[in-house]
GROMACS .gro file of C-alpha atoms in nm:
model
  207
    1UNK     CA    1   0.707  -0.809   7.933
    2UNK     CA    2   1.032  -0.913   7.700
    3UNK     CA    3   0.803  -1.269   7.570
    4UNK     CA    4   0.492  -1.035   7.526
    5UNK     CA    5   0.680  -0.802   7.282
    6UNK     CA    6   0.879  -1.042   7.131
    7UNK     CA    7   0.558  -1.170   7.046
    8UNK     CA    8   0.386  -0.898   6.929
    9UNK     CA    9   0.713  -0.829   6.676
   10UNK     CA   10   0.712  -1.198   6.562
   11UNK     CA   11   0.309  -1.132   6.464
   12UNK     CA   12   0.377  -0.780   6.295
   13UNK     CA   13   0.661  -0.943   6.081
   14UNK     CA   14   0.433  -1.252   5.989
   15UNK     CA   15   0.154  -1.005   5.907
   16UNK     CA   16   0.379  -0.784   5.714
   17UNK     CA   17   0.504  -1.089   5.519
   18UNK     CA   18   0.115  -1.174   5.443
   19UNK     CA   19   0.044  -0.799   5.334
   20UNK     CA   20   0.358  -0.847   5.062
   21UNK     CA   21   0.243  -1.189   4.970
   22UNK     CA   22  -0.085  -1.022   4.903
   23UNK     CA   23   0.054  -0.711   4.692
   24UNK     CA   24   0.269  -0.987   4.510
   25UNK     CA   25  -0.032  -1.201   4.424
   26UNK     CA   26  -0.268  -0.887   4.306
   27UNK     CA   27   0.043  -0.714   4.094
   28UNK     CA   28   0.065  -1.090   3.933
   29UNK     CA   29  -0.278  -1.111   3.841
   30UNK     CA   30  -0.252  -0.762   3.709
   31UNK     CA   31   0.039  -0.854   3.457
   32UNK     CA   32  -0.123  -1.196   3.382
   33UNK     CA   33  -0.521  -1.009   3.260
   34UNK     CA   34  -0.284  -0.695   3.077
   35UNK     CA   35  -0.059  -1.010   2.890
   36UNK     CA   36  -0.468  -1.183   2.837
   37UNK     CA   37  -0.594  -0.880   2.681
   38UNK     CA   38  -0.322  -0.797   2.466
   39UNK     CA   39  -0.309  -1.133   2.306
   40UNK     CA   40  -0.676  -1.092   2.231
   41UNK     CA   41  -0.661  -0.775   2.095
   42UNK     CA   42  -0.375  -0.944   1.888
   43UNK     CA   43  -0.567  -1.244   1.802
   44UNK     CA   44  -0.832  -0.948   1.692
   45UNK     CA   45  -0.627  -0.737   1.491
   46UNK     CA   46  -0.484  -1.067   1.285
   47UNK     CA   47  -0.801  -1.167   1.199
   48UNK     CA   48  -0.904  -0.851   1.056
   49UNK     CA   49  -0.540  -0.900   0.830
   50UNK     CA   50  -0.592  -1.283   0.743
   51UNK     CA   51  -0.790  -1.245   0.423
   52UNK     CA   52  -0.423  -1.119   0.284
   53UNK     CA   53  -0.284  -1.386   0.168
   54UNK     CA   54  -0.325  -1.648  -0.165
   55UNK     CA   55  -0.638  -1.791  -0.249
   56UNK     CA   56  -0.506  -1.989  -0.546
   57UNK     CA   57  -0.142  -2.054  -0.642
   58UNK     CA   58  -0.086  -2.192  -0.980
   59UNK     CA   59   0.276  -2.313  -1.085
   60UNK     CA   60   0.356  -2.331  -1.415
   61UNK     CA   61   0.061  -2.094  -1.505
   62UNK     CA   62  -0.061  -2.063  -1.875
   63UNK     CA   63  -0.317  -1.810  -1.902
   64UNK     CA   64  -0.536  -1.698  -2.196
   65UNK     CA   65  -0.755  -1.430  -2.235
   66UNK     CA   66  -1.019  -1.398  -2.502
   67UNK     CA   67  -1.235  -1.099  -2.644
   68UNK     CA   68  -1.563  -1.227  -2.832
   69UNK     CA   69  -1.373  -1.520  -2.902
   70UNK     CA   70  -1.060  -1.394  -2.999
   71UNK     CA   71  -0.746  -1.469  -2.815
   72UNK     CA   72  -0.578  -1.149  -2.716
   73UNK     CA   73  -0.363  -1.247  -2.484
   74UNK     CA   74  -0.154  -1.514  -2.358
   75UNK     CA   75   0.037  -1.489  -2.036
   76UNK     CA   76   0.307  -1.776  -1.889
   77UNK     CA   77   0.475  -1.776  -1.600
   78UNK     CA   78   0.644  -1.989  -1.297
   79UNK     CA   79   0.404  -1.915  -1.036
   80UNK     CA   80   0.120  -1.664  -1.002
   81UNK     CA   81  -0.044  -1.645  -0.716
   82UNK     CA   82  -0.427  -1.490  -0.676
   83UNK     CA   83  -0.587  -1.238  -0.392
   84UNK     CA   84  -0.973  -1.265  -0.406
   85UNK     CA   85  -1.073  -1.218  -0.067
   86UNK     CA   86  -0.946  -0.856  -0.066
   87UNK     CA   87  -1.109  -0.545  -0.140
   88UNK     CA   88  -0.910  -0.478  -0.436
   89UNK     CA   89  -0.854  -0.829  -0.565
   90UNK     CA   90  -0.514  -0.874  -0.757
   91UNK     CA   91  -0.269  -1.142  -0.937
   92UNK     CA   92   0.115  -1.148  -0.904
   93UNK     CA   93   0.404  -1.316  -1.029
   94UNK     CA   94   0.691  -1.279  -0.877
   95UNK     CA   95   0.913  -1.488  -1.047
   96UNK     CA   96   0.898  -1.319  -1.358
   97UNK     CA   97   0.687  -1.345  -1.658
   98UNK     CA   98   0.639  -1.386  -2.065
   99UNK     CA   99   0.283  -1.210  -2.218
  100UNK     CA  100   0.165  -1.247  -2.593
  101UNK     CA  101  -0.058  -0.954  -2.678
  102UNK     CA  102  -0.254  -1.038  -3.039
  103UNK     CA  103  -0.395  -0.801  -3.264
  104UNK     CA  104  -0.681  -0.877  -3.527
  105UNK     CA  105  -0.497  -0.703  -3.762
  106UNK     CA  106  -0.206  -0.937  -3.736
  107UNK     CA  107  -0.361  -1.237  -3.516
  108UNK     CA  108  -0.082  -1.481  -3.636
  109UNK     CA  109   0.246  -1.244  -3.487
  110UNK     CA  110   0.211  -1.168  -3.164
  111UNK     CA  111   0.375  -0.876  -2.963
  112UNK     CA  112   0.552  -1.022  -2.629
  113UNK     CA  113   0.628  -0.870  -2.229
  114UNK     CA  114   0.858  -0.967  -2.067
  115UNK     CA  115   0.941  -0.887  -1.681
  116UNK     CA  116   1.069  -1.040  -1.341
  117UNK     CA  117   0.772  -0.917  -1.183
  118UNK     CA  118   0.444  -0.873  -1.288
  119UNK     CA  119   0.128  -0.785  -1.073
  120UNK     CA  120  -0.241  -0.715  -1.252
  121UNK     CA  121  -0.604  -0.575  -1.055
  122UNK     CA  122  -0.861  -0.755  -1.127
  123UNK     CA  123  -1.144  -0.502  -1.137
  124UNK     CA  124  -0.914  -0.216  -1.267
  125UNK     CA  125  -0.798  -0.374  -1.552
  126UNK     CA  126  -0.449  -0.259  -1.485
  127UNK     CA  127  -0.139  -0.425  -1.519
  128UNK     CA  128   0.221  -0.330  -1.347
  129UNK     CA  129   0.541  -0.484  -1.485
  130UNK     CA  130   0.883  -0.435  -1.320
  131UNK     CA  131   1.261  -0.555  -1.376
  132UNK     CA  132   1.416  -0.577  -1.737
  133UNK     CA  133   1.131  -0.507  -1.878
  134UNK     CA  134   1.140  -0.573  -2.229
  135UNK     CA  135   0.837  -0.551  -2.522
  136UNK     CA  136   0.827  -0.657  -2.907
  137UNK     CA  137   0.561  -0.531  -3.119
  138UNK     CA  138   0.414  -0.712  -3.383
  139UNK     CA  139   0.636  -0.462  -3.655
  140UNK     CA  140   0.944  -0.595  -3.467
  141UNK     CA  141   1.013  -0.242  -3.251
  142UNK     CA  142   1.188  -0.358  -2.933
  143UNK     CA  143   1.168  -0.143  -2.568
  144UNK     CA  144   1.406  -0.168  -2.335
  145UNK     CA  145   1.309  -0.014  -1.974
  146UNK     CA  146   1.310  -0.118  -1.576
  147UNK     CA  147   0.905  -0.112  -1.536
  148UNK     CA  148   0.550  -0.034  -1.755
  149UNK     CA  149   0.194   0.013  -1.704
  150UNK     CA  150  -0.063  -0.085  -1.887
  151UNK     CA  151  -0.455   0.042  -1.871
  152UNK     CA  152  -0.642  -0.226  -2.084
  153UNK     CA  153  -0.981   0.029  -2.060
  154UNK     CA  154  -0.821   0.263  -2.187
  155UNK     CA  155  -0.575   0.074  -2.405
  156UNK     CA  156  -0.285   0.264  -2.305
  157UNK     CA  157   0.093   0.179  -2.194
  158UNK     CA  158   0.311   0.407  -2.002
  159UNK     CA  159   0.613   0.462  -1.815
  160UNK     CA  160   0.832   0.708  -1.664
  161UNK     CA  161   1.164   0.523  -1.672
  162UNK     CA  162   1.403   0.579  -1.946
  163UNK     CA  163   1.304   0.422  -2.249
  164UNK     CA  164   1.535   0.253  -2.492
  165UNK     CA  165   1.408   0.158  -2.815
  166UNK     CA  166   1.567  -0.040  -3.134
  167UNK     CA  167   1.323  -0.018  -3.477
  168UNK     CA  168   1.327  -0.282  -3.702
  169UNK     CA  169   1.505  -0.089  -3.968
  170UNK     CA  170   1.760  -0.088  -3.684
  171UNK     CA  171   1.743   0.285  -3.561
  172UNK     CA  172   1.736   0.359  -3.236
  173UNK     CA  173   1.597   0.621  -2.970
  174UNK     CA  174   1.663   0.684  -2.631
  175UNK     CA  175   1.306   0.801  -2.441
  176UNK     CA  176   1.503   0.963  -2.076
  177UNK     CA  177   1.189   1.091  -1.945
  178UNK     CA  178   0.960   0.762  -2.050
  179UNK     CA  179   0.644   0.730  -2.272
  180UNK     CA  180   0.339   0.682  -2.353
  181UNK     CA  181   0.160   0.488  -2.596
  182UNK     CA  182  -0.160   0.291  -2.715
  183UNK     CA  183  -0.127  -0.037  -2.646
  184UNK     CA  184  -0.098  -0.193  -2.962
  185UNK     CA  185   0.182   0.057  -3.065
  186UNK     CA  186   0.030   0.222  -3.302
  187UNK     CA  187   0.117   0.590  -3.183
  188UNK     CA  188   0.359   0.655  -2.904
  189UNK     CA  189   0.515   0.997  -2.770
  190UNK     CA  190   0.876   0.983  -2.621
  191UNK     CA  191   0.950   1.261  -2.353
  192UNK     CA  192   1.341   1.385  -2.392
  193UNK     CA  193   1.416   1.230  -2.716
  194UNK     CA  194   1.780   1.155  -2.804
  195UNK     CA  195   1.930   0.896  -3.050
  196UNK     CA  196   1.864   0.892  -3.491
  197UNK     CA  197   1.525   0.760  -3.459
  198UNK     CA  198   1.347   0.905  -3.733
  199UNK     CA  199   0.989   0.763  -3.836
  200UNK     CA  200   0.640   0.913  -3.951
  201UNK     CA  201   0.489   0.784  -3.593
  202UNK     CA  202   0.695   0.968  -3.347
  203UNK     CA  203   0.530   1.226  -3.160
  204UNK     CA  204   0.775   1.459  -2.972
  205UNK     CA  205   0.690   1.593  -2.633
  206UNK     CA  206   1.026   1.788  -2.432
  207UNK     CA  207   0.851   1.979  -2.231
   0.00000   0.00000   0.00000
């Protein structure tokens, strides 16, 4: 009777060691299809993301942009790098950058930007420019701020950063709340005015 249930333990154990093995074999298929999916549904979510990145990168980029003809802008720059398989496509340089604006009225003197960074969308029109940002007109007026935006549809330049500005007659203003303008400089309104700037062009706004 002791060798029968000595037996009967010895088969118990064995088939309890089988049932584990079992559970241990299941639980690592579980992990190993959960660890599957997820890197598919990785895979899936990356490839929604990969149209993100450059299409064309230019170094030493010299860019010119022409209206009926007529060069209106020039743009330079290190490296610019374009996004055109985007919904919203748009340009950047991020190692800074040096734009000549022209006016017909003066075509031969050329206003400049110049920024650290500059990014531009395509189908808006719309330009962004950020980090010592500093703009000459054509009349020699010289803006100091840290970043600017520029509409071309609707041909206006703004900011809300303080605005510091030096006229060629060498008065100065200090803009603390930012401005606006039209983008060839013609009229411009300063918000919180200080400084003895005093010309017939200045529009005051301290609201």
């Amino acid at each position: 009777m002791v060798q029968k249930s000595s037996v009967q333990l010895k088969m118990k154990f064995f088939r309890n060691i089988s049932y584990k093995k079992n559970i241990a074999y299941l639980f690592s298929c579980a992990i190993f299809f959960i660890i599957t999916s997820c890197e598919e549904d990785l895979t899936k979510n990356t490839g929604k993301n990969n149209k993100n990145f450059a299409s064309q990168i230019i170094n030493n980029a010299n860019i010119i942009q022409r209206d009926s003809g007529f060069v209106t802008m020039r743009a330079k720059a290190p490296i610019i790098e374009k996004y055109e398989l985007i919904d919203s496509p748009y340009t950047v340089a991020r190692k800074g950058i040096n734009i000549l604006f022209f006016d017909k009225k003066k075509p031969k003197v050329p206003g400049t930007i110049k920024a650290k960074y500059a990014k531009f969308y395509d189908y808006k029109q719309f330009y962004e420019a950020r980090g010592d940002v500093r703009i000459t007109t054509n009349e020699n007026e010289r803006f100091a701020m840290q970043s600017v935006f520029w509409d071309q549809r609707k041909k206006r330049i703004y900011t809300r950063d303080t605005v510091y500005v030096t006229m060629k007659d060498g008065s100065t203003l200090i803009g603390t709340h930012g401005m606006t303008a039209k983008d060839d400089f013609s009229e411009y309104v300063f918000y919180q005015n200080s400084g003895d700037f005093t010309t017939d062009k200045l529009s005051e706004n301290k609201k």
